[in-house]
Structures are given as C-alpha cells and as structure tokens.
Tab-separated table of C-alpha atoms and ligand atoms in Angstrom:
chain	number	residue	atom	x	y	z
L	1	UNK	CA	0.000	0.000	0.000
L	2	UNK	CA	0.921	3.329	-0.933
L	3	UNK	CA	1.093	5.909	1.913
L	4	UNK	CA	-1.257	8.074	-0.008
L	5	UNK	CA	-3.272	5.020	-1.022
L	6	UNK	CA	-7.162	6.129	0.236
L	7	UNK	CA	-7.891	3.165	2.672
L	8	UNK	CA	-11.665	3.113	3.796
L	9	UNK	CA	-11.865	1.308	7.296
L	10	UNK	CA	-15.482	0.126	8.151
L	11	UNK	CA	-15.979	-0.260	11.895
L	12	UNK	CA	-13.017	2.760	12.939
L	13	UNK	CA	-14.926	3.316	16.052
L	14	UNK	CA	-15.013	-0.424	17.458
L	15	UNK	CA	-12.058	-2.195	18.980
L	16	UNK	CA	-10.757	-4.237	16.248
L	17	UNK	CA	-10.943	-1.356	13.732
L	18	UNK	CA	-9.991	1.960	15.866
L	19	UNK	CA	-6.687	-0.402	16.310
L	20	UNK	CA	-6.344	-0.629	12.691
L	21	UNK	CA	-6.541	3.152	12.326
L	22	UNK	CA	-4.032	3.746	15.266
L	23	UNK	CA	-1.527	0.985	13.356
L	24	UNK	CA	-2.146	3.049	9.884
L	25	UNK	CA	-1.673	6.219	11.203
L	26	UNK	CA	1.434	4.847	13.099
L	27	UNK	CA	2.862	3.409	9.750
L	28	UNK	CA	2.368	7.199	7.915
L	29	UNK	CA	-0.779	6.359	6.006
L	30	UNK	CA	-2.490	9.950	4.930
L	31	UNK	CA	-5.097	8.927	2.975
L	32	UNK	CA	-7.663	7.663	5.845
L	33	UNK	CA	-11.721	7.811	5.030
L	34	UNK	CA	-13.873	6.803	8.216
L	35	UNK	CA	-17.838	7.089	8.715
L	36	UNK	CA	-19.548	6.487	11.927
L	37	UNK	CA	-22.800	4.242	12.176
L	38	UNK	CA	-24.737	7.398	12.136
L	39	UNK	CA	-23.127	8.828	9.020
L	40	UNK	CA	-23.180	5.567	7.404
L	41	UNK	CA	-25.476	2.958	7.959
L	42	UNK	CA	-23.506	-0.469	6.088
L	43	UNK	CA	-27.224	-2.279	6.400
L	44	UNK	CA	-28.410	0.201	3.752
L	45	UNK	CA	-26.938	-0.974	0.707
L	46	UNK	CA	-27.794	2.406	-1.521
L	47	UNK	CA	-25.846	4.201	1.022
L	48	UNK	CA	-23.138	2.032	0.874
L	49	UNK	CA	-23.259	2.602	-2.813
L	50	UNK	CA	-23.396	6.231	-2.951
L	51	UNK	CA	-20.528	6.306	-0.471
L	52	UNK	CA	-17.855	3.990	-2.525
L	53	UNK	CA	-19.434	6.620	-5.594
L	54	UNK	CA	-17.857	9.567	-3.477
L	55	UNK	CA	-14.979	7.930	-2.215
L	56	UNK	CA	-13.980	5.521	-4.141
L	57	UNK	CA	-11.434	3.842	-1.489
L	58	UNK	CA	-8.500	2.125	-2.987
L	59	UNK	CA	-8.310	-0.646	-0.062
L	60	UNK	CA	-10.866	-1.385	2.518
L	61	UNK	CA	-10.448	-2.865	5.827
L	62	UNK	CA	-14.037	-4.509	6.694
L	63	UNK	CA	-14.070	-4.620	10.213
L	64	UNK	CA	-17.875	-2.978	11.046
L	65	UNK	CA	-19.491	-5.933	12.845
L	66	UNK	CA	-22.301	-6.693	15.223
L	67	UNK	CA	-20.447	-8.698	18.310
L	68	UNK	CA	-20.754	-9.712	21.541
L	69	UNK	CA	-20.135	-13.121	23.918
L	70	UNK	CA	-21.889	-15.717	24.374
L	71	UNK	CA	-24.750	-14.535	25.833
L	72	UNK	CA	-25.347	-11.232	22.998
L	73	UNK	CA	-25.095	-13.963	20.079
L	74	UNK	CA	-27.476	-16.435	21.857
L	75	UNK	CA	-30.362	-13.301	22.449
L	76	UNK	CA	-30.245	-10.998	19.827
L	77	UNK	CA	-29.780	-14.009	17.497
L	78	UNK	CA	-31.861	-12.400	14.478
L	79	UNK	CA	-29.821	-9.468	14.713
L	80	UNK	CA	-26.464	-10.662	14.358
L	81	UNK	CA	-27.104	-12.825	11.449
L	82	UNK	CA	-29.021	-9.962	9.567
L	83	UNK	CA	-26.943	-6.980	10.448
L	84	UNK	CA	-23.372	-9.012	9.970
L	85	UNK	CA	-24.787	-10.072	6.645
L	86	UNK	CA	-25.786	-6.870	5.409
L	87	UNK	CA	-23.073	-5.115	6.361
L	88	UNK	CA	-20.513	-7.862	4.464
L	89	UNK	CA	-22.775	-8.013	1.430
L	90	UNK	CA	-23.219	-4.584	1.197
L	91	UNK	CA	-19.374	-3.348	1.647
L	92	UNK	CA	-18.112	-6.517	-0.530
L	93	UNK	CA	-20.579	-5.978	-3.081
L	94	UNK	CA	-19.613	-2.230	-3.735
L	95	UNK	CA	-15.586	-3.206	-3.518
L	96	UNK	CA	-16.590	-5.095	-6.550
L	97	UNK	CA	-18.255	-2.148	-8.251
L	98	UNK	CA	-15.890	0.388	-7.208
L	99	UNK	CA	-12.954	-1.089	-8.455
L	100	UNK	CA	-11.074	-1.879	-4.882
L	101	UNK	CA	-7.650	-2.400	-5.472
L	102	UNK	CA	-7.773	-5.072	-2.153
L	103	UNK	CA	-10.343	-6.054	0.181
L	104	UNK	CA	-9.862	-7.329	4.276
L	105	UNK	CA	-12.679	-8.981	5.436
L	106	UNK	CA	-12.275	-9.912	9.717
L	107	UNK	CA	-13.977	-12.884	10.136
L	108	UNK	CA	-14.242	-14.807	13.799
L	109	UNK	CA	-12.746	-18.043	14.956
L	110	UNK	CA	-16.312	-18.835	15.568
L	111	UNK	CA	-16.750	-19.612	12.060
L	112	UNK	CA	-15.145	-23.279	12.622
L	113	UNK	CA	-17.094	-26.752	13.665
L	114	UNK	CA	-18.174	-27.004	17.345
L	115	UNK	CA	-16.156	-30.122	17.344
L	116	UNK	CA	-13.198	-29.234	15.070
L	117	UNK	CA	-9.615	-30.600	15.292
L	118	UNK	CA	-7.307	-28.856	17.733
L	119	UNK	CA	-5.462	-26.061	16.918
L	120	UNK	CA	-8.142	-25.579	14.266
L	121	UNK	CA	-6.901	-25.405	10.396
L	122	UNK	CA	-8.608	-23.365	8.160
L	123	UNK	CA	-9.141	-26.015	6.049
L	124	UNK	CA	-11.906	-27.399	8.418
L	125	UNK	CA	-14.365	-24.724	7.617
L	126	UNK	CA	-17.841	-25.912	6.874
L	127	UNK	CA	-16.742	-29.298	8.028
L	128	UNK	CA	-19.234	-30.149	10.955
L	129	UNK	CA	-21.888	-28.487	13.221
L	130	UNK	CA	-21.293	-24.948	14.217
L	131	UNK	CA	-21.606	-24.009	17.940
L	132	UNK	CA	-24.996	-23.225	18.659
L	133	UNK	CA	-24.835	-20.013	20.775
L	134	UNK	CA	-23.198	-18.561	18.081
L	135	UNK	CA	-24.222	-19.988	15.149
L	136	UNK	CA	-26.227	-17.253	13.389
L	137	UNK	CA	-22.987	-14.757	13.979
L	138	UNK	CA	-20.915	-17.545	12.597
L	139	UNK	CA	-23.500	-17.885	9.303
L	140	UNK	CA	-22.823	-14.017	8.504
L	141	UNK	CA	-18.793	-14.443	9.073
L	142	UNK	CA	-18.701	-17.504	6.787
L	143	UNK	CA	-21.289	-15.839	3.990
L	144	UNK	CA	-18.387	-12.879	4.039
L	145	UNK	CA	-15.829	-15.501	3.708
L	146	UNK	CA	-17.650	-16.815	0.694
L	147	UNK	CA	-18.495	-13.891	-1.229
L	148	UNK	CA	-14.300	-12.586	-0.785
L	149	UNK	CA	-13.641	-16.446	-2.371
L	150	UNK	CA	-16.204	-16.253	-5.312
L	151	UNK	CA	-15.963	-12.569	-5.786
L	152	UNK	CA	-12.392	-13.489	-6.101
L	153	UNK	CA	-13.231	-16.500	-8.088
L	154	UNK	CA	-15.838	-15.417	-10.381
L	155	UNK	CA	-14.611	-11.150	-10.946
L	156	UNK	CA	-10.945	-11.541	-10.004
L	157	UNK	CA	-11.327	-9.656	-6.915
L	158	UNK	CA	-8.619	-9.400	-4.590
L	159	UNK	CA	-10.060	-9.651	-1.282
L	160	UNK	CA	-8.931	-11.783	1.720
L	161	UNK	CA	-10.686	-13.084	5.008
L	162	UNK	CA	-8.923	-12.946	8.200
L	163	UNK	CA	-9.829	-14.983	11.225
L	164	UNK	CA	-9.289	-13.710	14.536
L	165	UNK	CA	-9.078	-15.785	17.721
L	166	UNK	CA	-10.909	-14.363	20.834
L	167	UNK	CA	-9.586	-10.145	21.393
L	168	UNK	CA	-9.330	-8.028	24.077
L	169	UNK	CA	-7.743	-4.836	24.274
L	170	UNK	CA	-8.314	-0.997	24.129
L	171	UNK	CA	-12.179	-0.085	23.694
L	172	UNK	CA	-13.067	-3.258	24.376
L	173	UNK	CA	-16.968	-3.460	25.178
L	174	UNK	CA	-16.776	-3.400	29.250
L	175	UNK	CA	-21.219	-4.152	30.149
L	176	UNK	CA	-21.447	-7.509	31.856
L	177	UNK	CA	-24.711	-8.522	29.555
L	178	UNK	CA	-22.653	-8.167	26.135
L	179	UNK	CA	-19.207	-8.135	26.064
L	180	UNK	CA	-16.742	-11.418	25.936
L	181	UNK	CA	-15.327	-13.146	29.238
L	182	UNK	CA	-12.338	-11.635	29.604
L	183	UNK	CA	-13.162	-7.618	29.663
L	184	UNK	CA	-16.213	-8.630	31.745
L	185	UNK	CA	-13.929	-10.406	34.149
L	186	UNK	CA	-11.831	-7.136	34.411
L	187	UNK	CA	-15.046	-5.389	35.804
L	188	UNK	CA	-16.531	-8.150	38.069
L	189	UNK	CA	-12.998	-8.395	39.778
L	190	UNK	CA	-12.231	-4.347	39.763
L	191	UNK	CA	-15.623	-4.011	41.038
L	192	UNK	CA	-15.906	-6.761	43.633
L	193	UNK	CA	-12.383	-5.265	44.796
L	194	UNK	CA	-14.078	-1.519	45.081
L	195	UNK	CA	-17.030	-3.310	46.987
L	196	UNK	CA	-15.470	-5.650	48.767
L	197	UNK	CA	-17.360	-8.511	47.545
L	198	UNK	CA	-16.476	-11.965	49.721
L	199	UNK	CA	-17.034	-13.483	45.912
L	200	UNK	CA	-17.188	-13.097	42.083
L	201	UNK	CA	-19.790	-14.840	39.765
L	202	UNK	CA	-17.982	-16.593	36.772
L	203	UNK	CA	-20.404	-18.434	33.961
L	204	UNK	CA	-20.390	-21.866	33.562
L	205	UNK	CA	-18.145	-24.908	34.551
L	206	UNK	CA	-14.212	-23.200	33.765
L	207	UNK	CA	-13.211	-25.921	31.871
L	208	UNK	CA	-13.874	-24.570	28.218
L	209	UNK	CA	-10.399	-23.126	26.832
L	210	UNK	CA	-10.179	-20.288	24.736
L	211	UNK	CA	-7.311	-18.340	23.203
L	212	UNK	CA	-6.488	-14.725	23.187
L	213	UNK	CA	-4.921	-12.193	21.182
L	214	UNK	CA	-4.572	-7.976	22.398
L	215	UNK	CA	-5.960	-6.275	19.220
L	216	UNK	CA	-2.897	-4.350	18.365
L	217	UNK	CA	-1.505	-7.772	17.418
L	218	UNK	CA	-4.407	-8.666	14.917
L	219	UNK	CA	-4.079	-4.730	13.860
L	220	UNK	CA	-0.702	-5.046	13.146
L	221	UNK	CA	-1.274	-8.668	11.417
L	222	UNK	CA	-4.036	-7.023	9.023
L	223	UNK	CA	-1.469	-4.506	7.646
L	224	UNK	CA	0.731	-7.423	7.340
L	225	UNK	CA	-1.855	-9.600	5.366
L	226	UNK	CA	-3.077	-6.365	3.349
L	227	UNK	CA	0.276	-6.415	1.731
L	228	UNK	CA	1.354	-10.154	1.876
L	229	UNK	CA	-1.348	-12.875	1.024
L	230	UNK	CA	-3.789	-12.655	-1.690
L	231	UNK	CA	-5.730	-16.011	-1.748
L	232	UNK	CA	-9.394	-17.059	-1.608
L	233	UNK	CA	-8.690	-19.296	1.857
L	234	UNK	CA	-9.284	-17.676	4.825
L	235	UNK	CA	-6.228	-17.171	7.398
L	236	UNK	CA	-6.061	-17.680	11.245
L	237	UNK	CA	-4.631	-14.838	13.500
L	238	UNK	CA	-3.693	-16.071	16.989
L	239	UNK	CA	-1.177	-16.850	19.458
L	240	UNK	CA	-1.146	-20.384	19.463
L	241	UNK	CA	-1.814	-20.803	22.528
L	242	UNK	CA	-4.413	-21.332	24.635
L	243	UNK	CA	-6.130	-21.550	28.444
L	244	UNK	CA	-9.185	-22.243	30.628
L	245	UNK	CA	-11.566	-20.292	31.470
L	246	UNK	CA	-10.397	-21.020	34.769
L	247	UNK	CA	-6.704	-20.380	34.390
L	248	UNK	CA	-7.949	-16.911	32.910
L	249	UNK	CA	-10.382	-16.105	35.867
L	250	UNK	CA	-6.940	-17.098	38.206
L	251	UNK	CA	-4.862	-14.973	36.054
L	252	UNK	CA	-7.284	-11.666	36.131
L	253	UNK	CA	-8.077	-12.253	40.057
L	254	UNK	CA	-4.705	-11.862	40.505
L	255	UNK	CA	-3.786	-8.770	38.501
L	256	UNK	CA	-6.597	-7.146	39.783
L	257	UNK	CA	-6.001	-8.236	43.450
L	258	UNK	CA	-9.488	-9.389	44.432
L	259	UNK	CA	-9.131	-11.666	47.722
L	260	UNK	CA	-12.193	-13.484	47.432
L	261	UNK	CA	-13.126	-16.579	46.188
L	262	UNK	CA	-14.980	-17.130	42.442
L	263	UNK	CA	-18.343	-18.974	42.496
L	264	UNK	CA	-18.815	-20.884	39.162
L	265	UNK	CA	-22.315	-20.319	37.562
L	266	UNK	CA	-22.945	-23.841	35.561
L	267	UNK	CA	-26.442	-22.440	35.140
L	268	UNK	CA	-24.838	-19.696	32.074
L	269	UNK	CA	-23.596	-21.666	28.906
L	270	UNK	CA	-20.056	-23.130	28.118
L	271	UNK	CA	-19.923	-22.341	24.506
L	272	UNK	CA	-17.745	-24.371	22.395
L	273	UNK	CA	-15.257	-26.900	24.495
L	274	UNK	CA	-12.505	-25.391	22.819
L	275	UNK	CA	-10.775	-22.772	20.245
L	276	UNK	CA	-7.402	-22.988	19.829
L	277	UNK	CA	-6.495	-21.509	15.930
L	278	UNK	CA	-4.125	-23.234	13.806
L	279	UNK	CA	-1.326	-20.326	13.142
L	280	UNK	CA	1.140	-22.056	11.135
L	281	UNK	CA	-0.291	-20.342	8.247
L	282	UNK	CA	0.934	-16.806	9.067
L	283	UNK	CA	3.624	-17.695	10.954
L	284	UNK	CA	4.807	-19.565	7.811
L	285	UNK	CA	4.620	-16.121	6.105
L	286	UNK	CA	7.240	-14.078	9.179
L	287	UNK	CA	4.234	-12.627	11.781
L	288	UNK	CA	3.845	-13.463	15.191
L	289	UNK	CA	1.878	-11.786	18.220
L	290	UNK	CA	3.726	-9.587	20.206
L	291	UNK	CA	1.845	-8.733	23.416
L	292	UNK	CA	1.758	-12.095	26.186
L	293	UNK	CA	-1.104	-12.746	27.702
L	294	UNK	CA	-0.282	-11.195	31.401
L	295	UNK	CA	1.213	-8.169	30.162
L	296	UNK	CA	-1.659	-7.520	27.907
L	297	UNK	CA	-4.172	-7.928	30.415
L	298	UNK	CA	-2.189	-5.494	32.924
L	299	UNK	CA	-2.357	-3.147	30.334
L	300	UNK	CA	-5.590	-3.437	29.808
L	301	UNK	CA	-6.823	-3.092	33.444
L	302	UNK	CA	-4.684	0.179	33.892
L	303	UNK	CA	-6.030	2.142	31.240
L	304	UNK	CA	-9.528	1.019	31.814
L	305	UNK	CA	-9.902	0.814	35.699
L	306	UNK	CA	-6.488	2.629	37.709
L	307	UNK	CA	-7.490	6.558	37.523
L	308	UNK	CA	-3.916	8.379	36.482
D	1	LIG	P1	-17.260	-17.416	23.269
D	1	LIG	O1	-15.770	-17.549	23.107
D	1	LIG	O2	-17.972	-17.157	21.995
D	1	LIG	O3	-17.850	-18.584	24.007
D	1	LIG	O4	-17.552	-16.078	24.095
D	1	LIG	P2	-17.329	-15.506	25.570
D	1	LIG	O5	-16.035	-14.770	25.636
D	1	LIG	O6	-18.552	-14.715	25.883
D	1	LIG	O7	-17.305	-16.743	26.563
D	1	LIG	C1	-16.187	-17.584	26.699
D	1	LIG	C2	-16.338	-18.499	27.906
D	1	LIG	O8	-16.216	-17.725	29.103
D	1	LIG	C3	-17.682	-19.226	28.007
D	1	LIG	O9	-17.429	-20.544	28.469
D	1	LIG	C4	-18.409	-18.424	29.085
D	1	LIG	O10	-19.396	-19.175	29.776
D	1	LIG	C5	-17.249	-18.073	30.003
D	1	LIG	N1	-17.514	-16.946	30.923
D	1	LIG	C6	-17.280	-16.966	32.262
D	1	LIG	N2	-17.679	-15.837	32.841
D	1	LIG	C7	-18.155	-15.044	31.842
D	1	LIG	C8	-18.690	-13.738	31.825
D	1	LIG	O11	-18.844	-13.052	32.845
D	1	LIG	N3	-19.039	-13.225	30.603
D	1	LIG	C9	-18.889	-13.951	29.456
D	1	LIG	N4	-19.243	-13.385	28.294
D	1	LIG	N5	-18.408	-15.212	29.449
D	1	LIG	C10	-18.038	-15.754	30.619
C-alpha cells in the first residue's frame, strides 16, 4: 500500500478497527476515510453505494461488525445474522463495483465446527456443526468468507478473510450482559475489589479453553496480510496458545487483586469446548503476536480501571 493510497476502514470506532486506524496512522498512512454508524449505515446498501461513488477507497479494511459473547449472540440471534450479513454483502458488493484495489474482510474463529480438530486449520471450515450459541454470527462471518472467495473466483477480486481468535484490548466493550469473558472479568474483579465482595460470579463450569490475542496484534497482522497474502482461503490470526476459562479467571483475580473466592455459575452456557487456531499459516509467512497474555491484560486493566 501506498502511503497516499485512500484506505476506507469500516468499523473505525469499534475495537478491532480503531486499532487498525491507530496501526495506519502509526505506519504514515495519509489517505484515511472513516464514517460512523450514524453517518453511514452499512445495512443500507444504496448508502453504501453512494458512499464507494464519493470515495472511491482504494483498499478497505471490513471490520464494522455486530459482536458480543456468548450470551449477545445467543439473544439478539436475528440481529447478528441480519446486520453481519448486510453489512458484508453490502461493503463486498460495492468493492466489486468500485474497483477496490484489495479487500480485508475480519472474520471470527467462531466460524469453525463445534467439534473441530485442535489447533483448528482453516481447512476445516464448513466441516461439521457450528456451535450453537453462536451460530447465526458464525453464518454471517462464513457468507463474508464466501463472497471474498467467489468474488475473487468469479470477478478476479482481490479480497482476503482474516480470522481472529478471541480479542481483548483498548475499547473493548466493558457491560457484563454483552461483552466477551475476559473484559467482563476485568469489571466483576475491579468491582468486587471496590465493593469488597467476599465473591465473584464466573459463567459456567471453567473448563472450556479459549485463546487470546490484544488487538494491536491482529491490527498489526491485518497490515501485514493487506500487503502479503492474496488467496481465496481464509487465514487464522492467533497466538497459538491457549487456556481455561479457569486459568484466565486465576490470572485476572490476581492482577486485579481481588481476595475473594470465584463462584462458578454452571447455570450460564459453556460455549464451544474449545478454540485454539491453527497459526502455522501466518507464521509460515514471518508474523507473530507480540503482546503475552499477562502483560496484555495489565495493560488493559490500567487504562480502563487505575485513575492516572
Ligand atoms: P465465546 O468464546 O464465543 O464462548 O464467548 P465468551 O467470551 O462470551 O465466553 C467464553 C467463555 O467464558 C464461556 O465458556 C463463558 O461461559 C465463560 N464466561 C465466564 N464468565 C463469563 C462472563 O462473565 N461473561 C462472558 N461473556 N463469558 C463468561
């Protein structure tokens, strides 16, 4: 990419793409074009039109989503296959029209079978049952996958899918109904510290295992991938490693310093047993993560909870 090259991102105000704007601007990139949800609704496709007709981006970064955990996906289950559908359809379709030089379309680990072989290739996509609590989201994220393939495939389109592992990091989405186990684990500690709470309410059993990645890593692998794949597969984005639910709540109790004791809620959902990304893929191509685990998480829980 050229540093005057106009890049559209889609999503610059969420977590995933205002860390994609912080990594452009970091790397020189002039040329930036953003739109919030009120200037630009993605579900309207003529608007999406008439804004690629003003524009006319050279790359786009597709990172506009409707997320949540596992509770979000499993209640506003309509929603997140309609709006994460639109909003792929509608930005992929006008890419086409309007000439895109290159197209990045973030996709979720979620995408993958329930049951899938651990760490989890991208070649096992649309290979078994998908996770129900999540399965509309993970519809949407694999119809985007599909139209970057065949839009590729059909119009010579080069646009790529990218596959993040579970993220946390800077404006992460902090309100216990919504947001994914680890920033709400943040709060409930911080705020059964503030309180002192005798005890903290974690969902389900502990044993699932997840894996997690601080989004200035999957920021800095999408300007990585923008310039060095070009292929109709999707890729993984990850650490490679991953841990239970459990060894996170330990982890977090500790940075936070809550005394207490955690009381396991088997009554909330597990989700999928476990989602550990095959990353041999991109490390084949020279990127790895950056930010461990700890140090990401004490990072997080300063600038979000110590006052300066
Ligand atoms: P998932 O990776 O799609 O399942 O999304 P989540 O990040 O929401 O949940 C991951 C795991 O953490 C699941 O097994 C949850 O039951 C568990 N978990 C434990 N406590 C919480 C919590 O307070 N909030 C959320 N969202 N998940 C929790």
């Amino acid at each position: 990419m050229n540093k005057t090259a106009k890049i559209y991102i889609a999503g610059h105000t969420g977590m995933v793409g205002s860390a994609i704007l912080r990594q452009l601007q970091a790397d020189g990139f002039k040329n930036i074009v953003v739109r919030n949800s009120k200037e630009l609704n993605l579900i309207h496709q003529e608007a999406v039109r008439d804004f690629f007709e003003v524009e006319k981006p050279d790359y786009v970064f597709l990172a506009a989503a409707k997320v949540g955990g596992i509770q979000a996906n499993n209640t506003f289950r309509a929603e997140f296959l309609y709006d994460n559908l639109m909003m792929a359809s509608n930005v992929i379709h006008a890419s086409y029209e309007y000439n895109v030089t290159k197209l990045l379309f973030l996709g979720s680990s979620c995408i993958y079978p329930k049951f899938a072989n651990q760490p989890i290739e991208e070649s096992s996509m649309l290979t078994g049952a998908l996770e129900p609590t999540n399965e509309p989201y993970a519809i949407a994220k694999i119809a985007g996958v599909k139209l970057c393939e065949n839009y590729r495939r059909q119009y010579g389109c080069d646009f790529i899918s990218v596959m993040p592992t579970n993220l946390y990091g800077p404006n992460d989405n902090f309100d216990l109904k919504t947001s994914h186990v680890l920033p709400a684990l943040l709060r409930k500690f911080h705020e059964a510290k503030e309180a002192d709470s005798p005890t903290v309410e974690v969902w389900g059993t502990g044993t699932p295992k997840r894996e997690f990645l601080h989004v200035d890593d999957l920021a800095s692998a999408c300007c990585f991938l923008m310039e060095q794949y070009s292929d109709g597969a999707p890729i993984n984005v990850g650490t490679g490693t991953d841990l239970s639910i459990k060894e996170l709540a330990e982890i977090i109790k500790e940075i936070v310093g809550f005394k207490g004791s955690i009381v396991w809620n088997s009554n909330k959902p597990d989700g999928t047993p476990r989602k550990l990304l095959d990353v041999s893929k991109i490390h084949d191509l020279g990127w790895r993560h950056q930010i461990e685990l700890v140090s990401g998480i004490e990072s997080v829980y300063k600038t979000r909870f110590i006052p300066t």
